[in-house]
Coordinates of C-alpha atoms and ligand atoms in Angstrom, one line a residue:
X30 CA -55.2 -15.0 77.0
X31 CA -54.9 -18.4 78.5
X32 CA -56.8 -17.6 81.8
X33 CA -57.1 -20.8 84.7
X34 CA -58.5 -19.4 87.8
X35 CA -60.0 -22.4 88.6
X36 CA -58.6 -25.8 90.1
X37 CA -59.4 -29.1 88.9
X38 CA -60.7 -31.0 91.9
X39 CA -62.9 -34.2 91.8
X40 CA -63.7 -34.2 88.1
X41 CA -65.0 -30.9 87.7
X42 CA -63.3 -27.2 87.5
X43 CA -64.3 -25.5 90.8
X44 CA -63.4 -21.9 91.6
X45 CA -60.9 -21.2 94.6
X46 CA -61.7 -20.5 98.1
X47 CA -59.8 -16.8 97.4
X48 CA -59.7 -14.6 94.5
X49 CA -55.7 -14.3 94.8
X50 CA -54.1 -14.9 91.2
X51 CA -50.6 -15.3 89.7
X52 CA -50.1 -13.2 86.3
X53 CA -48.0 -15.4 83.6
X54 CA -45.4 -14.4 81.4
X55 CA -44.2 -14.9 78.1
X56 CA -40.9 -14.7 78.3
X57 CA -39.8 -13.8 74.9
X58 CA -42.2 -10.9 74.9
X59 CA -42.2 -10.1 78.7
X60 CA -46.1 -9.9 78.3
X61 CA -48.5 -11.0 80.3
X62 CA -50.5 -14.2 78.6
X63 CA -53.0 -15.7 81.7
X64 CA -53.3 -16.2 84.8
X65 CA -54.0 -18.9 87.1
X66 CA -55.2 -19.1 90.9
X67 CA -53.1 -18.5 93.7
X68 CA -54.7 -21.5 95.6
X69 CA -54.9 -21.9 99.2
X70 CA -54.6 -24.8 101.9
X71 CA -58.6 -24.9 102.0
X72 CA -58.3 -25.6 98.3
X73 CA -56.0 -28.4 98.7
X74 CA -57.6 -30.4 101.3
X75 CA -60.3 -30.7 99.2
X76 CA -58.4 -32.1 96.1
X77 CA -56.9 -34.6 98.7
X78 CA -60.0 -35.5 99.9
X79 CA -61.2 -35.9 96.4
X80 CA -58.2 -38.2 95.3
X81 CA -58.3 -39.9 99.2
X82 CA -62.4 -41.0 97.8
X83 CA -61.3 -42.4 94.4
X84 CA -58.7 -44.3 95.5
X85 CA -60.8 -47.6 97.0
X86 CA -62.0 -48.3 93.6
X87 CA -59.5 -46.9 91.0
X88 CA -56.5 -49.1 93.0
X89 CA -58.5 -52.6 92.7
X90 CA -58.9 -51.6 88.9
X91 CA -57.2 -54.3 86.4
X92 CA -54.0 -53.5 85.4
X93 CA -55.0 -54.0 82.1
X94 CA -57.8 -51.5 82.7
X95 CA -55.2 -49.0 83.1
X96 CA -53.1 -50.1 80.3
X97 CA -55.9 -48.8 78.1
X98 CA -56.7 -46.0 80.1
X99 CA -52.9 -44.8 79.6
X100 CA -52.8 -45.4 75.8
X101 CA -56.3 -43.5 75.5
X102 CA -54.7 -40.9 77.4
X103 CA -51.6 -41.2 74.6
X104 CA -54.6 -40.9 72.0
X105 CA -56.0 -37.8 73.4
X106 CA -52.5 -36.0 73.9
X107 CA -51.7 -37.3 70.1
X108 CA -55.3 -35.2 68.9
X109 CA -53.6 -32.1 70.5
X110 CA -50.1 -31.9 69.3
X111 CA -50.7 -28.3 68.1
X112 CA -52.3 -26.8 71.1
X113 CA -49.6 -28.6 73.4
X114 CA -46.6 -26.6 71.3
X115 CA -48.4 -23.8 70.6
X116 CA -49.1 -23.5 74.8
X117 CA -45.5 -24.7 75.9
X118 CA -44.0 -22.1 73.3
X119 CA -45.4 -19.1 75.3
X120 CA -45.3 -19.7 78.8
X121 CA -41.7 -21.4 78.1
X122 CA -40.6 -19.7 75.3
X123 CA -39.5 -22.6 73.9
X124 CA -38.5 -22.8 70.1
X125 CA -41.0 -24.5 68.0
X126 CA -38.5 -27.0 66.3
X127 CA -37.6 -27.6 69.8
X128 CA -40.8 -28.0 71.3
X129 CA -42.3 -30.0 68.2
X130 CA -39.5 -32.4 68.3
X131 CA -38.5 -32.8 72.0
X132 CA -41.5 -30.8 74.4
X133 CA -44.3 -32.6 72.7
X134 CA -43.3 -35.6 72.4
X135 CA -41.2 -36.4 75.6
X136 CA -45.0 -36.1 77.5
X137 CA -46.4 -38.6 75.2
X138 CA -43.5 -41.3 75.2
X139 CA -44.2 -41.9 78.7
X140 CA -48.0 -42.7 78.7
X141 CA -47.1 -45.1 75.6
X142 CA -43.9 -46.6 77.3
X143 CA -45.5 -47.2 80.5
X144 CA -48.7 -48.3 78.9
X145 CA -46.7 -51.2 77.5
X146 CA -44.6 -51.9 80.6
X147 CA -47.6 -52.2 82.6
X148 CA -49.2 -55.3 80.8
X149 CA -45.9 -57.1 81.5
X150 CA -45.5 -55.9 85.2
X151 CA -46.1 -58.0 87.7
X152 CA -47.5 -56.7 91.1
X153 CA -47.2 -60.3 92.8
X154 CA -44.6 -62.5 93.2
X155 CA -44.4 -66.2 94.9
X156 CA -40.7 -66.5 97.0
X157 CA -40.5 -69.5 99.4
X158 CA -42.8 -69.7 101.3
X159 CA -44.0 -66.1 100.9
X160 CA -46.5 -64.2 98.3
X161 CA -45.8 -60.4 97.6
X162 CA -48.3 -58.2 96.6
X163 CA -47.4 -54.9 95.5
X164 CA -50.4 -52.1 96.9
X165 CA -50.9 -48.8 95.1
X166 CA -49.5 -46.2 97.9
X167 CA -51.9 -44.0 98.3
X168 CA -52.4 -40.9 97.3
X169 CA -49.6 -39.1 95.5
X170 CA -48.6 -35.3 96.0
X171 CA -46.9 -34.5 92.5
X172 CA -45.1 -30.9 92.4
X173 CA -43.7 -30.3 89.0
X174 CA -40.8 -27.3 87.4
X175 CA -41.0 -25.7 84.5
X176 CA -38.4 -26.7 82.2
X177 CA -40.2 -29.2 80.6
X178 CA -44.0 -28.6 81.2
X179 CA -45.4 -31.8 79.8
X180 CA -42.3 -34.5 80.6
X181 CA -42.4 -33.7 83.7
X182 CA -45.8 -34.2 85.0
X183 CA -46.8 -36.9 82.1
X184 CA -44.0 -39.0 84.0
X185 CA -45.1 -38.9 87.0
X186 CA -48.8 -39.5 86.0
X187 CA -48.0 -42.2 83.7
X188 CA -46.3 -43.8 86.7
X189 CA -48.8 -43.3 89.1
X190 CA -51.9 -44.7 87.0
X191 CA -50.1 -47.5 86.3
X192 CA -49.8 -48.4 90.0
X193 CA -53.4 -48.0 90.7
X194 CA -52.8 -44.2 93.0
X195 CA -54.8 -40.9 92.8
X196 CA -53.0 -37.4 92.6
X197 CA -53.1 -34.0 93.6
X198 CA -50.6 -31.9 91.0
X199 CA -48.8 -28.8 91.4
X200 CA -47.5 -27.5 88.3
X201 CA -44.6 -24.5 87.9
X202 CA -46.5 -21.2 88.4
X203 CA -44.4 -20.1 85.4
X204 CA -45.8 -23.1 83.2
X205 CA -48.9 -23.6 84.2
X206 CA -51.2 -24.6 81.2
X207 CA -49.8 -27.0 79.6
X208 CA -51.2 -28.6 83.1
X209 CA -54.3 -27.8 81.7
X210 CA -54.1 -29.0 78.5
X211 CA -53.4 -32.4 80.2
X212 CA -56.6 -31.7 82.3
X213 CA -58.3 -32.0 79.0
X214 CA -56.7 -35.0 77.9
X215 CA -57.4 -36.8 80.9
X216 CA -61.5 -36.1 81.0
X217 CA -61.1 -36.9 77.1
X218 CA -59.5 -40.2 77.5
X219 CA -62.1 -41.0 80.6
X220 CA -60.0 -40.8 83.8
X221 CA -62.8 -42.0 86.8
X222 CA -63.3 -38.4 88.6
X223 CA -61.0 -38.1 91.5
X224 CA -58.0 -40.3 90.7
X225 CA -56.4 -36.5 89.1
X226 CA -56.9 -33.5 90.5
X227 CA -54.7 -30.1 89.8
X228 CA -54.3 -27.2 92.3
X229 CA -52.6 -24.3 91.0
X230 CA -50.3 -22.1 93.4
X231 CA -47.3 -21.1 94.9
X232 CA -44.7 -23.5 96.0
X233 CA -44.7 -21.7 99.6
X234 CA -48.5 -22.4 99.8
X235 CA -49.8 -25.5 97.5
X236 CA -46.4 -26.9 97.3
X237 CA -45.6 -26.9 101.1
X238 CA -49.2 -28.3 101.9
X239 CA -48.7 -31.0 99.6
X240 CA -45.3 -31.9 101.4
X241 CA -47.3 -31.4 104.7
X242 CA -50.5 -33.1 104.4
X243 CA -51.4 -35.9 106.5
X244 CA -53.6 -38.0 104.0
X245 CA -50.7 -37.4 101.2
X246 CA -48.8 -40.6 101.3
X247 CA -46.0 -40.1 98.6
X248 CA -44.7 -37.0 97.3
X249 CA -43.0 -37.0 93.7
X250 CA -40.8 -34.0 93.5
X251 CA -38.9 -32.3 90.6
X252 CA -37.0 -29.1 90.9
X253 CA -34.3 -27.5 92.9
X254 CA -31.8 -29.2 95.8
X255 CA -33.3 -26.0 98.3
X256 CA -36.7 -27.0 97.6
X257 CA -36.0 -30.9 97.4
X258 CA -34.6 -30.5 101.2
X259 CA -37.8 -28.5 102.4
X260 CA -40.0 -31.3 100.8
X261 CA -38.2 -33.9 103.0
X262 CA -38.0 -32.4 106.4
X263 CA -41.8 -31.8 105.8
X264 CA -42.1 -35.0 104.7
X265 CA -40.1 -36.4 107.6
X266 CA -42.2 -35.3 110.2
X267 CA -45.3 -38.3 109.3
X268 CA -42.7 -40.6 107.6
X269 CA -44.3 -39.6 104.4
X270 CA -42.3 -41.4 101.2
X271 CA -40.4 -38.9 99.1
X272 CA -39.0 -39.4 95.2
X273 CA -36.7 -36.0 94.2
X274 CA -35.4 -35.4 91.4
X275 CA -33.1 -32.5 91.5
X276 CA -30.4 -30.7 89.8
X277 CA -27.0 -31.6 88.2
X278 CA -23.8 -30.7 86.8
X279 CA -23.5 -32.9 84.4
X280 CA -19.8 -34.0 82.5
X281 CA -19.1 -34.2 78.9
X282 CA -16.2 -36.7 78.4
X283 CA -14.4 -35.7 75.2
X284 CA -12.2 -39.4 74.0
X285 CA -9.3 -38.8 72.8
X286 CA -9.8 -40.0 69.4
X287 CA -13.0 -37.8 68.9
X288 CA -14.0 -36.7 66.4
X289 CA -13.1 -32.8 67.3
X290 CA -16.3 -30.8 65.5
X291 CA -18.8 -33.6 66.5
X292 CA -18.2 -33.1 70.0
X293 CA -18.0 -29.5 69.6
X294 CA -21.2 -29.4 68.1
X295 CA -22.7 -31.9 71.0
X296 CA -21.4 -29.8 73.6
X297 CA -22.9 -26.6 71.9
X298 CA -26.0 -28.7 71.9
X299 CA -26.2 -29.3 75.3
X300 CA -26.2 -25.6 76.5
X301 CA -28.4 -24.1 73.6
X302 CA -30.8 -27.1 73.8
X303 CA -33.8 -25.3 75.9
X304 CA -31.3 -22.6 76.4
X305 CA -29.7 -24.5 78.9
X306 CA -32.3 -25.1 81.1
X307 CA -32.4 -29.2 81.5
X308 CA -31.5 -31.0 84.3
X309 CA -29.4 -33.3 83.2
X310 CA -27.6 -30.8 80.4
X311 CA -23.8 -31.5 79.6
X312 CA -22.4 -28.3 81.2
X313 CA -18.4 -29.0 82.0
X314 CA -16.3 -30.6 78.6
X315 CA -13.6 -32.5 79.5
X316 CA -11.6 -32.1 76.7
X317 CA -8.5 -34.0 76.1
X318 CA -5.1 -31.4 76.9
X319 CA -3.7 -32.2 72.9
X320 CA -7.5 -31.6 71.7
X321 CA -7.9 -28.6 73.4
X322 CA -7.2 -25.8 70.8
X323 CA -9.0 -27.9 67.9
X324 CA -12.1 -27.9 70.2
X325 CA -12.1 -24.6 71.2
X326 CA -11.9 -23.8 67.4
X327 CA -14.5 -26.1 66.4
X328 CA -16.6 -24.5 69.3
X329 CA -15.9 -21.0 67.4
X330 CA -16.8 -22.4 64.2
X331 CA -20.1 -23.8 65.0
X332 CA -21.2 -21.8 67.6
X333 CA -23.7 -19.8 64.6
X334 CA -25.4 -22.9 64.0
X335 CA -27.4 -22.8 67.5
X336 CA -29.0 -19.1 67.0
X337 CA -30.7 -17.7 69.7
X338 CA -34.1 -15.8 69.0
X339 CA -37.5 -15.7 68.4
X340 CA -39.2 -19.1 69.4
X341 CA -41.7 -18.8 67.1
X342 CA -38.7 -18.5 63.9
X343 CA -38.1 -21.9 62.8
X344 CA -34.4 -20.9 62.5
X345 CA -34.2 -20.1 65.8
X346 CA -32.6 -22.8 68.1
X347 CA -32.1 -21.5 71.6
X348 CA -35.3 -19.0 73.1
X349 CA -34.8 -17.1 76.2
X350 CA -34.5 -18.1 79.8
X351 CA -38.1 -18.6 81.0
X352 CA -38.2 -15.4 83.9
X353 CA -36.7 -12.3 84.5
X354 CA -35.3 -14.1 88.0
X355 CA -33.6 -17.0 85.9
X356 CA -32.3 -14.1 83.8
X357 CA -30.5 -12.6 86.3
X358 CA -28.7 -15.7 87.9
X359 CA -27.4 -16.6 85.0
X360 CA -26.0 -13.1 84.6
X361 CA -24.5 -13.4 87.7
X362 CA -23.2 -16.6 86.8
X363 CA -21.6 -15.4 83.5
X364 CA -20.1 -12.7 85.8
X365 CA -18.7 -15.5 88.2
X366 CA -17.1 -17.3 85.4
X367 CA -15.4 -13.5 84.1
X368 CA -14.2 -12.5 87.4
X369 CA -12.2 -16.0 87.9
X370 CA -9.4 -17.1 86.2
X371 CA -11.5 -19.0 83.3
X372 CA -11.2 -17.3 79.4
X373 CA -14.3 -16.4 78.0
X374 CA -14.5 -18.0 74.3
X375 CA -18.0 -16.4 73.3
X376 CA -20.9 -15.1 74.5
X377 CA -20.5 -13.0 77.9
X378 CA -22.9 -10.6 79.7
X379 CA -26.3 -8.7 78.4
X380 CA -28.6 -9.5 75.7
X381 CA -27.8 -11.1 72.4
X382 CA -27.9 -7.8 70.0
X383 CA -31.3 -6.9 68.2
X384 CA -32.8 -9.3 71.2
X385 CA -33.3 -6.1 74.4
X386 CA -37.3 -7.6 74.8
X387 CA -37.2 -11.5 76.1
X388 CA -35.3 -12.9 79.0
X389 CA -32.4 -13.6 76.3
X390 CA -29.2 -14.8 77.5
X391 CA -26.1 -15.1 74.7
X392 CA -24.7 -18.6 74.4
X393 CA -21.5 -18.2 76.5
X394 CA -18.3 -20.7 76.6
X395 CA -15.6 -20.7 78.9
X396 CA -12.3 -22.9 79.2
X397 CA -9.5 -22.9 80.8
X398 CA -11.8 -23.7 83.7
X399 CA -10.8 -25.4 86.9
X400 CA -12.4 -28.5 88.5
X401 CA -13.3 -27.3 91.4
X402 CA -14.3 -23.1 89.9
X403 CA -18.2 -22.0 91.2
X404 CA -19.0 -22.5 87.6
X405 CA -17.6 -26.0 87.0
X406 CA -19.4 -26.8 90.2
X407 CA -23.1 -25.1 90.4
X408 CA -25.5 -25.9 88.3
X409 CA -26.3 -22.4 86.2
X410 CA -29.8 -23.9 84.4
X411 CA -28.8 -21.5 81.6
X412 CA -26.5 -21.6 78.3
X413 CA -23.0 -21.9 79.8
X414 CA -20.5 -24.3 79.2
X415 CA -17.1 -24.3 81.3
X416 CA -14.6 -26.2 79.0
X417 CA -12.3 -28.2 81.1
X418 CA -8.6 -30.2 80.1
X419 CA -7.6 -33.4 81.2
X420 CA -4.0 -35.3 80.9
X421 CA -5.5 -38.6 81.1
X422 CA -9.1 -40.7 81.0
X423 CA -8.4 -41.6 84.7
X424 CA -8.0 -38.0 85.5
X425 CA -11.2 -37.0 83.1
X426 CA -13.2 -39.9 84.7
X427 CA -12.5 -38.0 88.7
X428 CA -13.3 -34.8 87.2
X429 CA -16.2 -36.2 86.0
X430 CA -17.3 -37.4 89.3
X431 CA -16.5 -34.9 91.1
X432 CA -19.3 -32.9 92.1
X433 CA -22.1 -33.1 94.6
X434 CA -24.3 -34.4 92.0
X435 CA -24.8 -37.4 89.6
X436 CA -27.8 -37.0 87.2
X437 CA -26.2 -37.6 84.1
X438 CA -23.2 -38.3 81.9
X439 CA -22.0 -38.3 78.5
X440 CA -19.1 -40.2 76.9
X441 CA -18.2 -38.9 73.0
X442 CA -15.6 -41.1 70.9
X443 CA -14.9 -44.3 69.1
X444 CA -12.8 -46.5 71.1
X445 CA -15.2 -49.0 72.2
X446 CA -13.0 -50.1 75.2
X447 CA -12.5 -46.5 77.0
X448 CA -16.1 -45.6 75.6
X449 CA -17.3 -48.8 77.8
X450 CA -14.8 -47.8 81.1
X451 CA -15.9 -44.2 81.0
X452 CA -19.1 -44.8 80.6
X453 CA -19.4 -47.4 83.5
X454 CA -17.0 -45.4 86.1
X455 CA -19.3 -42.0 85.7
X456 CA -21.4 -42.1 89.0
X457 CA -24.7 -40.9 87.6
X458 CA -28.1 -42.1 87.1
X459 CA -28.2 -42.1 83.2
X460 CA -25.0 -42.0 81.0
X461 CA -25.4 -41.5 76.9
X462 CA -22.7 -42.7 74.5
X463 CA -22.1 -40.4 71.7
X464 CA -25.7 -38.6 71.5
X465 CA -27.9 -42.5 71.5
X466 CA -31.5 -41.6 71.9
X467 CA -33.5 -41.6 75.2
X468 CA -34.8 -45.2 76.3
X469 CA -38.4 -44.4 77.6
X470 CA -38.3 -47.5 79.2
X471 CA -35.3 -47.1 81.0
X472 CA -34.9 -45.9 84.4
X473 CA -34.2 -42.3 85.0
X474 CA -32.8 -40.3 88.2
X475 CA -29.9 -39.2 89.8
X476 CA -26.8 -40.2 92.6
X477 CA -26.0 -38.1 95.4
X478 CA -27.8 -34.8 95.6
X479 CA -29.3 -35.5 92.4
X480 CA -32.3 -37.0 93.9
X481 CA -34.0 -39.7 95.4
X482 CA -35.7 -42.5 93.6
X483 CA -36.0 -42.8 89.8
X484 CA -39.2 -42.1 87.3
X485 CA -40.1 -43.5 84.0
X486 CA -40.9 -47.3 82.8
X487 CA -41.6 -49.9 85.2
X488 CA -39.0 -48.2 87.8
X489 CA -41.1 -45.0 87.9
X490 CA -44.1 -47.6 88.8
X491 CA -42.3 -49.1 91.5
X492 CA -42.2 -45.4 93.2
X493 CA -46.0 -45.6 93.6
X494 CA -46.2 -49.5 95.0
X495 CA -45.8 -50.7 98.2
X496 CA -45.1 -54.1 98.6
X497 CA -46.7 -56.5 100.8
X498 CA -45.2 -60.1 102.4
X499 CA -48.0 -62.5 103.1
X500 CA -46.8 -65.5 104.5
X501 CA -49.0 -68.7 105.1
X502 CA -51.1 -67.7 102.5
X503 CA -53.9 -70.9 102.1
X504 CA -53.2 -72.0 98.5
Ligands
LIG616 P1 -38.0 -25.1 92.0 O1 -37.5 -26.1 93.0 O2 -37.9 -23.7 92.3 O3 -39.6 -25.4 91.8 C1 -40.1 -26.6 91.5 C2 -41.5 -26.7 92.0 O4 -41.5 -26.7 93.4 C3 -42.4 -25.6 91.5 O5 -43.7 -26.1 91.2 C4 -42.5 -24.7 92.7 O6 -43.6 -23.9 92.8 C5 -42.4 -25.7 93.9 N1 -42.0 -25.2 95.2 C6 -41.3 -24.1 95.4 N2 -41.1 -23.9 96.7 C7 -41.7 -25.0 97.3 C8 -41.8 -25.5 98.7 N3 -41.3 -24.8 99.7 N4 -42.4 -26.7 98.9 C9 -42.9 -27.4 97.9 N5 -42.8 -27.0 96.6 C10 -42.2 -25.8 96.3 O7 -37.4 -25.5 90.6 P2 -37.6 -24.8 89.2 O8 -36.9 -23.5 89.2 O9 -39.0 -24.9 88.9 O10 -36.8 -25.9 88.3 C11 -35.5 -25.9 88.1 C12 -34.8 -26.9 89.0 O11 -35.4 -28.2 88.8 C13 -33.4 -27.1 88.6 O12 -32.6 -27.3 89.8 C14 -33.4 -28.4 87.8 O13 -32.2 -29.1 87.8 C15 -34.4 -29.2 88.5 N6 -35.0 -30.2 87.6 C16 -34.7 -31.5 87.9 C17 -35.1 -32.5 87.0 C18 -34.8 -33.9 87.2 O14 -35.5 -34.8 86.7 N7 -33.9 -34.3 88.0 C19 -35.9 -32.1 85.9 C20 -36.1 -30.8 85.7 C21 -35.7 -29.8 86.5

């Protein structure tokens, strides 16, 4: 039992102010594995009062202080690989092959990455006759999902030590530990008491105080568009600076000279990778019209190769959706996409068989799929694809873009020419040509109601600067 029901407030682990607590679930088993604290508003104002304190002294630190604060804090996360997949494998039910190859070390690239940004980043510049200082912000209110339990909040942190700020965090209720683990890490690696500080809740309580709170300067949000729009009309009311990172419905544009199983298999990927549950997930193919049978074969063909199951199986490549509630939607969702005029390829409704305990969901295909269809329009955050034709790359490329959101994009083929147009007419924050790796470095985040801002690398350090004109400065 992984039980937490204390927050992590001015380097030390103090109980709460109530004795409220939130059971979690392992959501392959449906058994309860911890809990953590239901915190309360008293709880929080002392974790911003704590990170308010540290901030004089930890924002005039070097920044090549913090550069070797950030890759000591790589060093510590590196000495607990195993306890970092063991803990997101049970309150995510992530696959281990998944979690030892993508969880674990998405968390880590960013402390490394930013680490090395940092001792190139300047924080002042000289312009004409002006010198510009960029200032730490403040204190940051960081409120985190649980898709990716160690991405997520490593980015954020990564970014925000860089800059010289102090942070109150607010992980996912249903991933909550992994939080914890990073706790460790951080007292490990040295962190100057304060400058973190973790308060465990519900988004209605924690969550809404953080968007709320007067002496929170920033807050750095990833999750849902609903949520994303509460944060900033809280936000709004003191002018308080808001980063969102929110959902998408991301395209898949199929070339016509594709290669017809390798874009099969990259679409599959895309839904079965962390069952569907990523933000920026390929979740409409557009598929050329003259490719369209040969895909929907090759989908058929290689569909076996992404098993659902056990996470703790090695062979088992997509686990189950991470609660009962995300269950359900995308039920609902699967039911959307039967009832309209779309053809089911595979999966479908229900459990996978043999698989009645876990929040399971079968891997499910659609095409014949409109444009504009509630399931080639709404993100589902679960392992369904909606296959869609196109006569021509200017058609696919408005397709593409059209949807409220723009997180991501990805362009599969070989002509370098309409792999270069597609790729630069997508409207989204991060486009990948044929399956290249993530660039830590890079600058991620999304267009339109895909969010606000943009995380990781120096960009993500930008988020927590302010910057400062001085002009006249005596030189
Ligand atoms: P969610 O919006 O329900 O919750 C995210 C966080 O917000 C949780 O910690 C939750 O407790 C908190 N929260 C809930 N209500 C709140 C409120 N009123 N005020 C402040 N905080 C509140 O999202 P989720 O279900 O945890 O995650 C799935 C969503 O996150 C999807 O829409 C997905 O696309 C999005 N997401 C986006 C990115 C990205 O980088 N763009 C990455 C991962 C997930």
């Amino acid at each position: 039992m992984y039980n937490h029901i204390q927050h992590y407030i001015n380097g030390q682990w103090v109980d709460s102010t109530e004795n409220e607590t939130i059971d979690v679930i392992n959501p392959a088993t449906e058994e309860k594995i911890g809990e953590i604290s239901s915190g309360t508003k008293e709880d929080l104002d002392k974790a911003v009062q704590a990170a308010r304190d540290a901030f004089p002294s930890f924002s005039q630190t070097t920044k090549e202080e913090r550069a070797d604060l950030l890759d000591r804090i790589a060093d510590e996360y590196e000495k607990r690989k195993d306890k970092f997949i063991e803990v997101i494998m049970e309150e995510l039910g992530s696959p281990v092959n998944f979690t030892t190859e993508v969880q674990y070390p998405m968390g880590l690239n960013h402390f490394r990455a930013t680490a090395k940004l940092l001792r190139d980043f300047d924080f002042t510049e000289k312009r004409e006759n002006s010198f510009i200082q960029k200032d730490a912000i403040g204190v940051a209110g960081l409120i985190t999902p649980w898709n990716f339990p160690t991405n997520q909040a490593s980015t954020k942190l990564a970014s925000a030590f860089a800059a010289g700020s102090t942070v109150v965090l607010k992980p996912s209720t249903e991933t909550p530990f992994a939080a914890v683990l990073l706790t460790e890490v951080f007292e490990a690696a040295g962190l100057p008491k304060g400058v973190f500080n973790l308060v465990n809740g519900t988004g209605s309580t924690i969550g809404d105080g953080i968007s709320s709170h007067p002496d929170i300067d920033f807050v750095s949000f990833t999750g849902s568009g609903g949520v994303g729009t509460k944060i900033m009309e809280n936000a709004a009311q003191d002018i308080k600076k808001v980063s969102l990172e929110l959902g998408g419905k991301s395209p898949i544009v199929v070339l016509d000279d594709a290669d017809v199983d390798y874009a099969a298999k990259t679409a599959i990927s895309h839904i079965a990778g962390n069952t569907g549950q990523v933000c920026t997930a390929g979740t409409r193919a557009l598929v050329p019209e003259s490719m369209h049978d040969d895909f929907i074969q090759a989908v058929k063909n290689h569909i076996s190769e992404y098993p659902v199951g056990d996470p703790k199986d090695k062979s088992t490549f997509t686990g189950p959706q991470v609660s009962e509630d995300q269950w359900k939607t995308v039920q609902d969702y699967i039911q959307t996409g039967i009832d309209s005029e779309a053809t089911l390829v595979t999966g479908g409704t229900g459990k996978p068989e043999g698989l009645e305990t876990g929040y399971y969901s079968k891997l499910t295909v659609f095409t014949n799929v409109k444009p504009d269809d509630t399931i080639a329009q709404e993100e589902i955050f679960g392992p369904v694809l909606s296959v869609i034709t196109y006569k021509d790359l200017d058609e696919a490329i408005d397709v593409a873009n059209g949807t409220i959101y723009g997180l991501a994009g990805y362009v599969v083929g070989n002509d370098p020419d309409n792999l270069t147009k597609t790729a630069r007419s997508l409207r989204s924050g991060r486009i990948v040509v044929n399956n290249e790796p993530a660039d830590f470095t890079a600058p991620f985040g999304g267009f339109q109601q895909s969010g606000i801002g943009r995380e990781w690398g120096d960009y993500g350090i930008e988020e927590f600067l302010e910057p400062k004109t001085i002009v006249g400065l005596p030189s």
